[in-house]
Amino acid sequence: MSDLRDLYQEVILDHNRRPRNFGPLPEATRAADGYNPLCGDRLRVAVHLDVDRIADIRFEGSGCAISKASASLMTESVKGRTLAEVDALFQGFHQMVTASPGTPPDAALGKLTVLAGVGEFPMRVKCATLAWHTLKAALHDPNAIATTE
Ligand code: ZN
């Protein structure tokens, strides 16, 4: 059995303490708000979309360490990617955190795999996927408010 402490690896703690791409994005062309009522995490994801590529992305808000670290890692992973690549990453990430415990994560997810352990804590899966649901809402349905419910 893995310990809850294993979930809070150094990379996750670092991204929580010093979130990357955190703050407002004045030149944003898309944005959406996300809310995870189970934990109280609230995020706003803003994107500067250049045709079908994410030229820049920032997030703001407050939440638990997992939601913040996941948002930070997400912004690093999707910056410069096309919408199709982002969809594929989201699918892979979602599969990883909902896979049965012990399933090796897809190496194509890169540093996102530090969140693989979240799958053993169902309450935390919603924290980890909130930023992704919010990004998806911003890209596909800009007027939506994303929720994990
Ligand atoms: Zn949370």
PDB file of C-alpha atoms and ligand atoms in Angstrom:
ATOM      1  CA  MET A   1       0.000   0.000   0.000  1.00  0.00           C
ATOM      2  CA  SER A   2       1.347   3.370  -0.791  1.00  0.00           C
ATOM      3  CA  ASP A   3       1.348   6.059   1.802  1.00  0.00           C
ATOM      4  CA  LEU A   4      -0.373   9.400   1.312  1.00  0.00           C
ATOM      5  CA  ARG A   5       3.047  10.981   1.755  1.00  0.00           C
ATOM      6  CA  ASP A   6       4.222   9.228  -1.413  1.00  0.00           C
ATOM      7  CA  LEU A   7       1.680  11.311  -3.280  1.00  0.00           C
ATOM      8  CA  TYR A   8       3.304  14.534  -2.214  1.00  0.00           C
ATOM      9  CA  GLN A   9       6.583  13.997  -3.967  1.00  0.00           C
ATOM     10  CA  GLU A  10       9.178  16.728  -4.189  1.00  0.00           C
ATOM     11  CA  VAL A  11       8.118  17.756  -7.711  1.00  0.00           C
ATOM     12  CA  ILE A  12       4.521  18.214  -6.602  1.00  0.00           C
ATOM     13  CA  LEU A  13       5.531  20.177  -3.521  1.00  0.00           C
ATOM     14  CA  ASP A  14       7.826  22.355  -5.619  1.00  0.00           C
ATOM     15  CA  HIS A  15       5.090  23.171  -8.152  1.00  0.00           C
ATOM     16  CA  ASN A  16       2.729  23.948  -5.291  1.00  0.00           C
ATOM     17  CA  ARG A  17       5.209  26.317  -3.651  1.00  0.00           C
ATOM     18  CA  ARG A  18       6.352  27.946  -6.886  1.00  0.00           C
ATOM     19  CA  PRO A  19       3.602  27.440  -9.462  1.00  0.00           C
ATOM     20  CA  ARG A  20       4.749  28.004 -13.051  1.00  0.00           C
ATOM     21  CA  ASN A  21       2.747  30.263 -15.384  1.00  0.00           C
ATOM     22  CA  PHE A  22       0.784  31.632 -12.427  1.00  0.00           C
ATOM     23  CA  GLY A  23      -0.974  34.991 -12.744  1.00  0.00           C
ATOM     24  CA  PRO A  24      -3.146  36.950 -15.151  1.00  0.00           C
ATOM     25  CA  LEU A  25      -2.694  36.749 -18.922  1.00  0.00           C
ATOM     26  CA  PRO A  26      -3.675  40.143 -20.386  1.00  0.00           C
ATOM     27  CA  GLU A  27      -3.437  38.937 -23.994  1.00  0.00           C
ATOM     28  CA  ALA A  28      -5.688  35.923 -23.373  1.00  0.00           C
ATOM     29  CA  THR A  29      -8.116  35.020 -26.126  1.00  0.00           C
ATOM     30  CA  ARG A  30      -9.862  32.288 -24.114  1.00  0.00           C
ATOM     31  CA  ALA A  31     -10.505  31.759 -20.430  1.00  0.00           C
ATOM     32  CA  ALA A  32     -12.661  29.638 -18.170  1.00  0.00           C
ATOM     33  CA  ASP A  33     -13.258  29.142 -14.477  1.00  0.00           C
ATOM     34  CA  GLY A  34     -13.171  25.777 -12.773  1.00  0.00           C
ATOM     35  CA  TYR A  35     -14.479  24.658  -9.412  1.00  0.00           C
ATOM     36  CA  ASN A  36     -14.081  21.427  -7.506  1.00  0.00           C
ATOM     37  CA  PRO A  37     -16.767  21.541  -4.792  1.00  0.00           C
ATOM     38  CA  LEU A  38     -15.456  18.405  -3.058  1.00  0.00           C
ATOM     39  CA  CYS A  39     -12.216  20.100  -2.096  1.00  0.00           C
ATOM     40  CA  GLY A  40     -12.961  23.785  -2.667  1.00  0.00           C
ATOM     41  CA  ASP A  41     -10.359  24.232  -5.412  1.00  0.00           C
ATOM     42  CA  ARG A  42     -11.009  27.217  -7.680  1.00  0.00           C
ATOM     43  CA  LEU A  43      -8.969  27.889 -10.792  1.00  0.00           C
ATOM     44  CA  ARG A  44      -9.091  30.260 -13.716  1.00  0.00           C
ATOM     45  CA  VAL A  45      -7.225  29.172 -16.827  1.00  0.00           C
ATOM     46  CA  ALA A  46      -6.450  31.781 -19.491  1.00  0.00           C
ATOM     47  CA  VAL A  47      -5.079  30.911 -22.899  1.00  0.00           C
ATOM     48  CA  HIS A  48      -3.649  32.879 -25.780  1.00  0.00           C
ATOM     49  CA  LEU A  49      -4.696  30.773 -28.729  1.00  0.00           C
ATOM     50  CA  ASP A  50      -2.796  31.343 -31.979  1.00  0.00           C
ATOM     51  CA  VAL A  51      -4.975  29.646 -34.627  1.00  0.00           C
ATOM     52  CA  ASP A  52      -4.871  26.108 -33.185  1.00  0.00           C
ATOM     53  CA  ARG A  53      -1.777  26.389 -31.023  1.00  0.00           C
ATOM     54  CA  ILE A  54      -1.490  27.443 -27.384  1.00  0.00           C
ATOM     55  CA  ALA A  55       0.908  30.368 -27.647  1.00  0.00           C
ATOM     56  CA  ASP A  56       0.673  31.158 -23.939  1.00  0.00           C
ATOM     57  CA  ILE A  57      -1.228  29.980 -20.885  1.00  0.00           C
ATOM     58  CA  ARG A  58      -1.562  31.122 -17.294  1.00  0.00           C
ATOM     59  CA  PHE A  59      -3.649  30.097 -14.343  1.00  0.00           C
ATOM     60  CA  GLU A  60      -4.855  31.789 -11.180  1.00  0.00           C
ATOM     61  CA  GLY A  61      -6.819  30.734  -8.161  1.00  0.00           C
ATOM     62  CA  SER A  62      -6.466  28.854  -4.951  1.00  0.00           C
ATOM     63  CA  GLY A  63      -6.728  25.240  -4.017  1.00  0.00           C
ATOM     64  CA  CYS A  64      -4.986  22.301  -2.459  1.00  0.00           C
ATOM     65  CA  ALA A  65      -1.419  21.298  -3.285  1.00  0.00           C
ATOM     66  CA  ILE A  66      -2.507  18.701  -5.823  1.00  0.00           C
ATOM     67  CA  SER A  67      -4.816  21.032  -7.767  1.00  0.00           C
ATOM     68  CA  LYS A  68      -2.201  23.775  -7.886  1.00  0.00           C
ATOM     69  CA  ALA A  69       0.707  21.491  -8.785  1.00  0.00           C
ATOM     70  CA  SER A  70      -1.385  19.801 -11.451  1.00  0.00           C
ATOM     71  CA  ALA A  71      -2.354  23.147 -12.987  1.00  0.00           C
ATOM     72  CA  SER A  72       1.279  24.261 -12.939  1.00  0.00           C
ATOM     73  CA  LEU A  73       2.489  21.033 -14.581  1.00  0.00           C
ATOM     74  CA  MET A  74      -0.329  21.249 -17.110  1.00  0.00           C
ATOM     75  CA  THR A  75       0.598  24.757 -18.226  1.00  0.00           C
ATOM     76  CA  GLU A  76       4.197  23.631 -18.800  1.00  0.00           C
ATOM     77  CA  SER A  77       3.047  20.580 -20.758  1.00  0.00           C
ATOM     78  CA  VAL A  78       0.573  22.263 -23.101  1.00  0.00           C
ATOM     79  CA  LYS A  79       2.367  25.509 -23.921  1.00  0.00           C
ATOM     80  CA  GLY A  80       3.252  25.540 -27.624  1.00  0.00           C
ATOM     81  CA  ARG A  81       1.082  22.510 -28.382  1.00  0.00           C
ATOM     82  CA  THR A  82      -1.745  22.235 -30.876  1.00  0.00           C
ATOM     83  CA  LEU A  83      -5.317  21.594 -29.780  1.00  0.00           C
ATOM     84  CA  ALA A  84      -5.109  18.003 -31.060  1.00  0.00           C
ATOM     85  CA  GLU A  85      -1.952  17.411 -29.011  1.00  0.00           C
ATOM     86  CA  VAL A  86      -3.595  18.924 -25.935  1.00  0.00           C
ATOM     87  CA  ASP A  87      -6.641  16.662 -26.337  1.00  0.00           C
ATOM     88  CA  ALA A  88      -4.359  13.621 -26.574  1.00  0.00           C
ATOM     89  CA  LEU A  89      -2.440  14.705 -23.444  1.00  0.00           C
ATOM     90  CA  PHE A  90      -5.681  15.227 -21.522  1.00  0.00           C
ATOM     91  CA  GLN A  91      -6.904  11.778 -22.528  1.00  0.00           C
ATOM     92  CA  GLY A  92      -3.619  10.192 -21.504  1.00  0.00           C
ATOM     93  CA  PHE A  93      -3.573  12.091 -18.211  1.00  0.00           C
ATOM     94  CA  HIS A  94      -7.163  11.143 -17.429  1.00  0.00           C
ATOM     95  CA  GLN A  95      -6.436   7.484 -18.171  1.00  0.00           C
ATOM     96  CA  MET A  96      -3.374   7.609 -15.938  1.00  0.00           C
ATOM     97  CA  VAL A  97      -5.168   8.992 -12.870  1.00  0.00           C
ATOM     98  CA  THR A  98      -8.158   6.656 -13.272  1.00  0.00           C
ATOM     99  CA  ALA A  99      -6.131   3.499 -14.063  1.00  0.00           C
ATOM    100  CA  SER A 100      -5.981   0.689 -11.540  1.00  0.00           C
ATOM    101  CA  PRO A 101      -3.193   1.166  -8.988  1.00  0.00           C
ATOM    102  CA  GLY A 102       0.166  -0.156 -10.109  1.00  0.00           C
ATOM    103  CA  THR A 103      -0.446   0.444 -13.822  1.00  0.00           C
ATOM    104  CA  PRO A 104       2.745   1.982 -15.220  1.00  0.00           C
ATOM    105  CA  PRO A 105       2.067   5.488 -16.577  1.00  0.00           C
ATOM    106  CA  ASP A 106       2.528   6.282 -20.268  1.00  0.00           C
ATOM    107  CA  ALA A 107       6.027   7.745 -20.638  1.00  0.00           C
ATOM    108  CA  ALA A 108       4.696  10.098 -23.336  1.00  0.00           C
ATOM    109  CA  LEU A 109       3.112  12.104 -20.512  1.00  0.00           C
ATOM    110  CA  GLY A 110       6.560  13.254 -19.427  1.00  0.00           C
ATOM    111  CA  LYS A 111       6.662  15.030 -16.075  1.00  0.00           C
ATOM    112  CA  LEU A 112       2.877  14.712 -15.731  1.00  0.00           C
ATOM    113  CA  THR A 113       3.582  11.153 -14.561  1.00  0.00           C
ATOM    114  CA  VAL A 114       4.535  12.504 -11.122  1.00  0.00           C
ATOM    115  CA  LEU A 115       0.768  12.669 -10.545  1.00  0.00           C
ATOM    116  CA  ALA A 116       0.211   8.964 -11.328  1.00  0.00           C
ATOM    117  CA  GLY A 117      -0.122   8.162  -7.611  1.00  0.00           C
ATOM    118  CA  VAL A 118      -3.262  10.304  -7.405  1.00  0.00           C
ATOM    119  CA  GLY A 119      -5.219   7.349  -8.818  1.00  0.00           C
ATOM    120  CA  GLU A 120      -5.049   5.636  -5.454  1.00  0.00           C
ATOM    121  CA  PHE A 121      -6.894   8.525  -3.816  1.00  0.00           C
ATOM    122  CA  PRO A 122     -10.247   9.003  -5.621  1.00  0.00           C
ATOM    123  CA  MET A 123     -10.960  12.317  -3.879  1.00  0.00           C
ATOM    124  CA  ARG A 124      -7.686  13.668  -5.236  1.00  0.00           C
ATOM    125  CA  VAL A 125      -8.403  12.663  -8.837  1.00  0.00           C
ATOM    126  CA  LYS A 126     -10.843  15.563  -9.096  1.00  0.00           C
ATOM    127  CA  CYS A 127      -8.216  17.931  -7.706  1.00  0.00           C
ATOM    128  CA  ALA A 128      -5.700  16.723 -10.308  1.00  0.00           C
ATOM    129  CA  THR A 129      -8.075  16.919 -13.271  1.00  0.00           C
ATOM    130  CA  LEU A 130      -9.690  20.277 -12.428  1.00  0.00           C
ATOM    131  CA  ALA A 131      -7.139  22.332 -14.372  1.00  0.00           C
ATOM    132  CA  TRP A 132      -7.560  20.055 -17.394  1.00  0.00           C
ATOM    133  CA  HIS A 133     -11.356  20.285 -17.355  1.00  0.00           C
ATOM    134  CA  THR A 134     -11.026  24.051 -17.044  1.00  0.00           C
ATOM    135  CA  LEU A 135      -8.572  24.238 -19.949  1.00  0.00           C
ATOM    136  CA  LYS A 136     -10.916  22.132 -22.066  1.00  0.00           C
ATOM    137  CA  ALA A 137     -13.797  24.457 -21.245  1.00  0.00           C
ATOM    138  CA  ALA A 138     -11.694  27.485 -22.185  1.00  0.00           C
ATOM    139  CA  LEU A 139     -10.725  25.946 -25.518  1.00  0.00           C
ATOM    140  CA  HIS A 140     -14.028  24.418 -26.543  1.00  0.00           C
ATOM    141  CA  ASP A 141     -16.754  26.283 -24.693  1.00  0.00           C
ATOM    142  CA  PRO A 142     -15.471  29.679 -23.586  1.00  0.00           C
ATOM    143  CA  ASN A 143     -18.610  30.638 -21.706  1.00  0.00           C
ATOM    144  CA  ALA A 144     -18.695  27.525 -19.575  1.00  0.00           C
ATOM    145  CA  ILE A 145     -17.754  27.188 -15.948  1.00  0.00           C
ATOM    146  CA  ALA A 146     -16.017  23.863 -15.551  1.00  0.00           C
ATOM    147  CA  THR A 147     -16.820  21.743 -12.564  1.00  0.00           C
ATOM    148  CA  THR A 148     -15.542  18.340 -11.597  1.00  0.00           C
ATOM    149  CA  GLU A 149     -19.111  17.221 -10.840  1.00  0.00           C
TER     150      GLU A 149
HETATM  151 ZN    ZN B   1      -8.117  19.754  -4.091  1.00  0.00          ZN
END
